[in-house]
Amino acid sequence: MIEIFDSIFKLSTRDTSYIFALTEQGHAEHIYYGKRIPDRDMSSLRLKNTIMLGTTVDYQADTAGYSLDTTLLEYSGIGKGDFRHSPMELIMPDGSFVTDFVYHRHEVTDGPFSCGESGLPYATGDAETLHLIFKDKKYEGVTLTLHYTVFEACNVIGRCVTLENGGRESLYIRKLMSFMFDMPTADYTMLTLDGGWAKEAHIHERAVSYGIQVNDSTTGGSSNRHNPAFLLKAPGADEERGEVFGFNLIYSGNHYSAVEKGNHDTLRIMSGINPHCFLWKLNAGESFCTPQAVMSYTDGGINAFAANMHDFVNRHVIRPTFRFSERPVVVNNWEATFFHFNRRKLLALARRAKGLGVEMFVLDDGWFGERNHDRAGLGDWVVNKKKLPGGLASLSKAIHRMGMKFGLWFEPECVNPDSNLYRAHPDWAIRVPGREPGFGRNQLVLDLTRKDVRDYIVESVSTVLNGAEIEYVKWDYNRHISDMYSSSLSNQGEFFHRYILGLYEVLRRIFVENHPTVLLESCSSGGNRFDLGMLCYSPQIWTSDDTDALERLDIQRGIYTFYPQSTVSAHVSMTPNQQTLRAAPLSTRFNVAMFGVLGYELDFGELTRDERRQIKEQIAFYKAHRSLLQYGRLARYFPRAGERESWQISRDGKAVAAIYNLSYHASPARDTLRILGAEDGKTYEVSSVKQYLRIGRFGSLVKHISPVAIKSDGAIMRFVDRNFSMVDGSEHYVSSGEALQSGISLAMQYSGTGYDPHLRILGDGGSTAYTVDELKNYEHTFEKGNGNG
Ligand code: GLA
């Protein structure tokens, strides 16, 4: 809801209020962001600026006592007395950096904001937008509009700005953030998602301190180094309680966010396109729209904040065709075959996958051109007939005949010099004339600022999509941009942003306009471009090339803070894991991957009969709980920091929960399971999800418990392991919602003193999962029970 009284603007979502007012001088003064409040009289909330402070600069001679530096603002410029970090740097027609935008008028429109000509994606769906229009005092034709879009039900406010040059001369934009606002206190901890290849989105926290803390990327993409999302936690806030303010950007290019603690302990927050190498010429008559930033507040801790963001992404970011659509279970051949496959091998993999319940076969890298390794072929989107003599049409037909869907990998933004494309168009690759370019994975990036390059990509990918029955595309992008330069641009300061606009255009033309039902999964060496911009086109993203279950806990935990599980592509792969050589139990690999869009990325032929049987059960379980797992409300808690972690998803009286042993210590601490989504006054049945234990895991202990002598590395043990396994800790409880919220006692873990079927044998990286179902009309009676489930 947007309410305006006099000069006060009050934006309300279901649980939050965001309030600002116009000052007499025409600047927008930030007043409040937090829990929804009924107040209309702002005098108690407004920051008191009773007298001037030393070394502040008055706004004007006749406004003594009014300094922009001590006012909490909604946006700011340069050169009028505000010495904090500015969200905007313009070079005005007079050559100066000084601007002074003052209120001109405002307007409220129904619906979300979208800057049509900009080519940027914006959030869609039910919303209301306030447009606050300011004019520069000297160049009145130059207007700055702050757009506020209220997504009421999910407690999210979208922010972006438009700069319009209605004057007669051009100006330059060096920096134009999507939003800014100041808060009266700075006592927060900043949480960011940082990492690199195979270790994306690890959570890091640091106290906000004097000066400026920046979270940005300069790689050309949103990057695996620093995700554009970040949040601020008030003292005492944790997963379940406390104040959290969180921010994200609907943008896939270089991003920049900063928080600045000022000299009176106020806090300035901003986010937008990274000013790094950015210089945009705005000619007379042109306008520039920034990407949309989004923000949300809660006093219910990180889980409640994540719920707001998840809801927002599922309802307003994902394209309508895929909103709340159940995502298929895939098998991807990459880690099973790498580049070395032929039709026979692929069909064998597909047949096995189908037998286990997999719904889609995805053919990864290596199907085109001379792509037998990563040094050649990229750019030539024509099937390799040596590997696939019948072509893609025949392969996809064979897959469909088995009753599965077919998906295909592309990396259309890049080119290997050893390719027909590069031989025909060396000038299409990004490089600076007269300099040797740098290489990433033996490839160069194509210049998507050029129309001919974009047309080539659209045509070549569309030809493949039109030539075979393809229901899914994995769109990969495996390097950062170096040597940025385009011969198509007279101003290289526009390069990075125009590249991303070019990418959005290509994705729109291929997928939104021509193949709207093809499920797009984007990928960039894993999660190197996991952002809201890509999610506007691709409903799911390959989260990381790291499929090690324990590593994935770190990665997915970070991602879930801002992105819903429906967007998180997660595969079970071989053990030892190819990225870490760590051996995690098959049960844990599944217990982690099921909290996302499930897939398998391994050669089922290398598994034992028993493992295949377990996978068949896993897939059946996932399908039975798919809607809950992909769209229920996710929460996490840390029963023992650094040692245990629990993820759980609940909705409508049901939940699936897992508890992971991050590391095992002898004679382990007892485990309790809390179900955060359990409700008072209800009763639930809690059952462990059936999982199995490889008998060989007991190593040399086996000979002590077996009636016959068995060597731990002998033929008998290998036979047993291939064909049998033990059920691992089966538990069953009935508990009230109140008791579940506080925690029920789980079966003991193995502790080296003996074996009992009621033990949970976990060790490092072990885990157990549970289903929780509401029992209607249950009468509680006294029962002693022996505690063994
Ligand atoms: C990237 C992706 C992988 C796989 C390979 C293929 O690394 O992240 O999933 O597709 O490329 O080359």
JSON list of C-alpha atoms in Angstrom, two decimals, residues 92-166:
[
{"chain": "A", "resi": 92, "resn": "MET", "atom": "CA", "xyz": [27.07, 17.72, -16.14]},
{"chain": "A", "resi": 93, "resn": "PRO", "atom": "CA", "xyz": [27.15, 19.76, -19.38]},
{"chain": "A", "resi": 94, "resn": "ASP", "atom": "CA", "xyz": [29.12, 22.48, -17.54]},
{"chain": "A", "resi": 95, "resn": "GLY", "atom": "CA", "xyz": [31.86, 19.92, -16.84]},
{"chain": "A", "resi": 96, "resn": "SER", "atom": "CA", "xyz": [31.25, 19.90, -13.10]},
{"chain": "A", "resi": 97, "resn": "PHE", "atom": "CA", "xyz": [30.30, 16.95, -10.91]},
{"chain": "A", "resi": 98, "resn": "VAL", "atom": "CA", "xyz": [27.83, 19.04, -8.95]},
{"chain": "A", "resi": 99, "resn": "THR", "atom": "CA", "xyz": [24.14, 18.22, -9.14]},
{"chain": "A", "resi": 100, "resn": "ASP", "atom": "CA", "xyz": [21.20, 19.26, -7.04]},
{"chain": "A", "resi": 101, "resn": "PHE", "atom": "CA", "xyz": [18.01, 17.36, -7.66]},
{"chain": "A", "resi": 102, "resn": "VAL", "atom": "CA", "xyz": [14.93, 18.74, -5.91]},
{"chain": "A", "resi": 103, "resn": "TYR", "atom": "CA", "xyz": [11.36, 17.49, -5.81]},
{"chain": "A", "resi": 104, "resn": "HIS", "atom": "CA", "xyz": [9.26, 18.21, -8.88]},
{"chain": "A", "resi": 105, "resn": "ARG", "atom": "CA", "xyz": [6.22, 15.89, -8.68]},
{"chain": "A", "resi": 106, "resn": "HIS", "atom": "CA", "xyz": [5.14, 12.34, -7.95]},
{"chain": "A", "resi": 107, "resn": "GLU", "atom": "CA", "xyz": [2.82, 9.74, -9.35]},
{"chain": "A", "resi": 108, "resn": "VAL", "atom": "CA", "xyz": [1.48, 6.36, -8.21]},
{"chain": "A", "resi": 109, "resn": "THR", "atom": "CA", "xyz": [0.79, 3.67, -10.79]},
{"chain": "A", "resi": 110, "resn": "ASP", "atom": "CA", "xyz": [-0.80, 0.25, -10.47]},
{"chain": "A", "resi": 111, "resn": "GLY", "atom": "CA", "xyz": [1.52, -2.61, -11.20]},
{"chain": "A", "resi": 112, "resn": "PRO", "atom": "CA", "xyz": [5.25, -3.18, -11.09]},
{"chain": "A", "resi": 113, "resn": "PHE", "atom": "CA", "xyz": [7.86, -0.89, -12.62]},
{"chain": "A", "resi": 114, "resn": "SER", "atom": "CA", "xyz": [9.44, -1.75, -15.92]},
{"chain": "A", "resi": 115, "resn": "CYS", "atom": "CA", "xyz": [11.70, 0.43, -17.99]},
{"chain": "A", "resi": 116, "resn": "GLY", "atom": "CA", "xyz": [10.66, -0.85, -21.39]},
{"chain": "A", "resi": 117, "resn": "GLU", "atom": "CA", "xyz": [13.48, 0.45, -23.59]},
{"chain": "A", "resi": 118, "resn": "SER", "atom": "CA", "xyz": [16.25, -0.38, -21.14]},
{"chain": "A", "resi": 119, "resn": "GLY", "atom": "CA", "xyz": [16.32, -4.08, -22.02]},
{"chain": "A", "resi": 120, "resn": "LEU", "atom": "CA", "xyz": [16.69, -4.90, -18.32]},
{"chain": "A", "resi": 121, "resn": "PRO", "atom": "CA", "xyz": [14.53, -7.48, -16.57]},
{"chain": "A", "resi": 122, "resn": "TYR", "atom": "CA", "xyz": [12.32, -6.29, -13.70]},
{"chain": "A", "resi": 123, "resn": "ALA", "atom": "CA", "xyz": [10.14, -8.09, -11.19]},
{"chain": "A", "resi": 124, "resn": "THR", "atom": "CA", "xyz": [6.59, -8.67, -12.43]},
{"chain": "A", "resi": 125, "resn": "GLY", "atom": "CA", "xyz": [3.21, -9.50, -10.92]},
{"chain": "A", "resi": 126, "resn": "ASP", "atom": "CA", "xyz": [0.93, -7.78, -8.42]},
{"chain": "A", "resi": 127, "resn": "ALA", "atom": "CA", "xyz": [2.43, -4.53, -7.16]},
{"chain": "A", "resi": 128, "resn": "GLU", "atom": "CA", "xyz": [2.02, -0.77, -6.89]},
{"chain": "A", "resi": 129, "resn": "THR", "atom": "CA", "xyz": [4.69, 1.79, -7.82]},
{"chain": "A", "resi": 130, "resn": "LEU", "atom": "CA", "xyz": [5.49, 5.27, -6.58]},
{"chain": "A", "resi": 131, "resn": "HIS", "atom": "CA", "xyz": [7.49, 7.49, -8.93]},
{"chain": "A", "resi": 132, "resn": "LEU", "atom": "CA", "xyz": [9.16, 10.47, -7.29]},
{"chain": "A", "resi": 133, "resn": "ILE", "atom": "CA", "xyz": [10.43, 12.93, -9.85]},
{"chain": "A", "resi": 134, "resn": "PHE", "atom": "CA", "xyz": [13.24, 15.40, -9.13]},
{"chain": "A", "resi": 135, "resn": "LYS", "atom": "CA", "xyz": [14.68, 18.13, -11.38]},
{"chain": "A", "resi": 136, "resn": "ASP", "atom": "CA", "xyz": [18.22, 19.45, -11.27]},
{"chain": "A", "resi": 137, "resn": "LYS", "atom": "CA", "xyz": [18.18, 23.05, -10.10]},
{"chain": "A", "resi": 138, "resn": "LYS", "atom": "CA", "xyz": [20.53, 24.28, -12.81]},
{"chain": "A", "resi": 139, "resn": "TYR", "atom": "CA", "xyz": [19.67, 21.92, -15.70]},
{"chain": "A", "resi": 140, "resn": "GLU", "atom": "CA", "xyz": [15.93, 21.68, -15.25]},
{"chain": "A", "resi": 141, "resn": "GLY", "atom": "CA", "xyz": [15.57, 19.41, -18.24]},
{"chain": "A", "resi": 142, "resn": "VAL", "atom": "CA", "xyz": [17.54, 16.74, -16.41]},
{"chain": "A", "resi": 143, "resn": "THR", "atom": "CA", "xyz": [15.27, 14.68, -14.20]},
{"chain": "A", "resi": 144, "resn": "LEU", "atom": "CA", "xyz": [15.96, 11.94, -11.72]},
{"chain": "A", "resi": 145, "resn": "THR", "atom": "CA", "xyz": [13.09, 9.62, -10.85]},
{"chain": "A", "resi": 146, "resn": "LEU", "atom": "CA", "xyz": [13.15, 7.32, -7.85]},
{"chain": "A", "resi": 147, "resn": "HIS", "atom": "CA", "xyz": [10.82, 4.35, -8.42]},
{"chain": "A", "resi": 148, "resn": "TYR", "atom": "CA", "xyz": [9.52, 2.42, -5.41]},
{"chain": "A", "resi": 149, "resn": "THR", "atom": "CA", "xyz": [7.59, -0.76, -6.15]},
{"chain": "A", "resi": 150, "resn": "VAL", "atom": "CA", "xyz": [5.69, -2.35, -3.28]},
{"chain": "A", "resi": 151, "resn": "PHE", "atom": "CA", "xyz": [5.29, -6.14, -3.40]},
{"chain": "A", "resi": 152, "resn": "GLU", "atom": "CA", "xyz": [3.00, -6.18, -0.42]},
{"chain": "A", "resi": 153, "resn": "ALA", "atom": "CA", "xyz": [2.41, -9.87, 0.28]},
{"chain": "A", "resi": 154, "resn": "CYS", "atom": "CA", "xyz": [6.07, -10.82, 0.35]},
{"chain": "A", "resi": 155, "resn": "ASN", "atom": "CA", "xyz": [7.32, -7.77, 2.28]},
{"chain": "A", "resi": 156, "resn": "VAL", "atom": "CA", "xyz": [9.59, -6.65, -0.53]},
{"chain": "A", "resi": 157, "resn": "ILE", "atom": "CA", "xyz": [10.14, -3.17, -1.94]},
{"chain": "A", "resi": 158, "resn": "GLY", "atom": "CA", "xyz": [11.77, -2.74, -5.36]},
{"chain": "A", "resi": 159, "resn": "ARG", "atom": "CA", "xyz": [13.90, 0.33, -5.98]},
{"chain": "A", "resi": 160, "resn": "CYS", "atom": "CA", "xyz": [15.46, 1.76, -9.10]},
{"chain": "A", "resi": 161, "resn": "VAL", "atom": "CA", "xyz": [16.07, 5.13, -10.70]},
{"chain": "A", "resi": 162, "resn": "THR", "atom": "CA", "xyz": [15.74, 6.68, -14.12]},
{"chain": "A", "resi": 163, "resn": "LEU", "atom": "CA", "xyz": [17.86, 9.60, -15.26]},
{"chain": "A", "resi": 164, "resn": "GLU", "atom": "CA", "xyz": [16.39, 11.50, -18.17]},
{"chain": "A", "resi": 165, "resn": "ASN", "atom": "CA", "xyz": [18.30, 14.06, -20.13]},
{"chain": "A", "resi": 166, "resn": "GLY", "atom": "CA", "xyz": [15.61, 16.42, -21.36]}
]
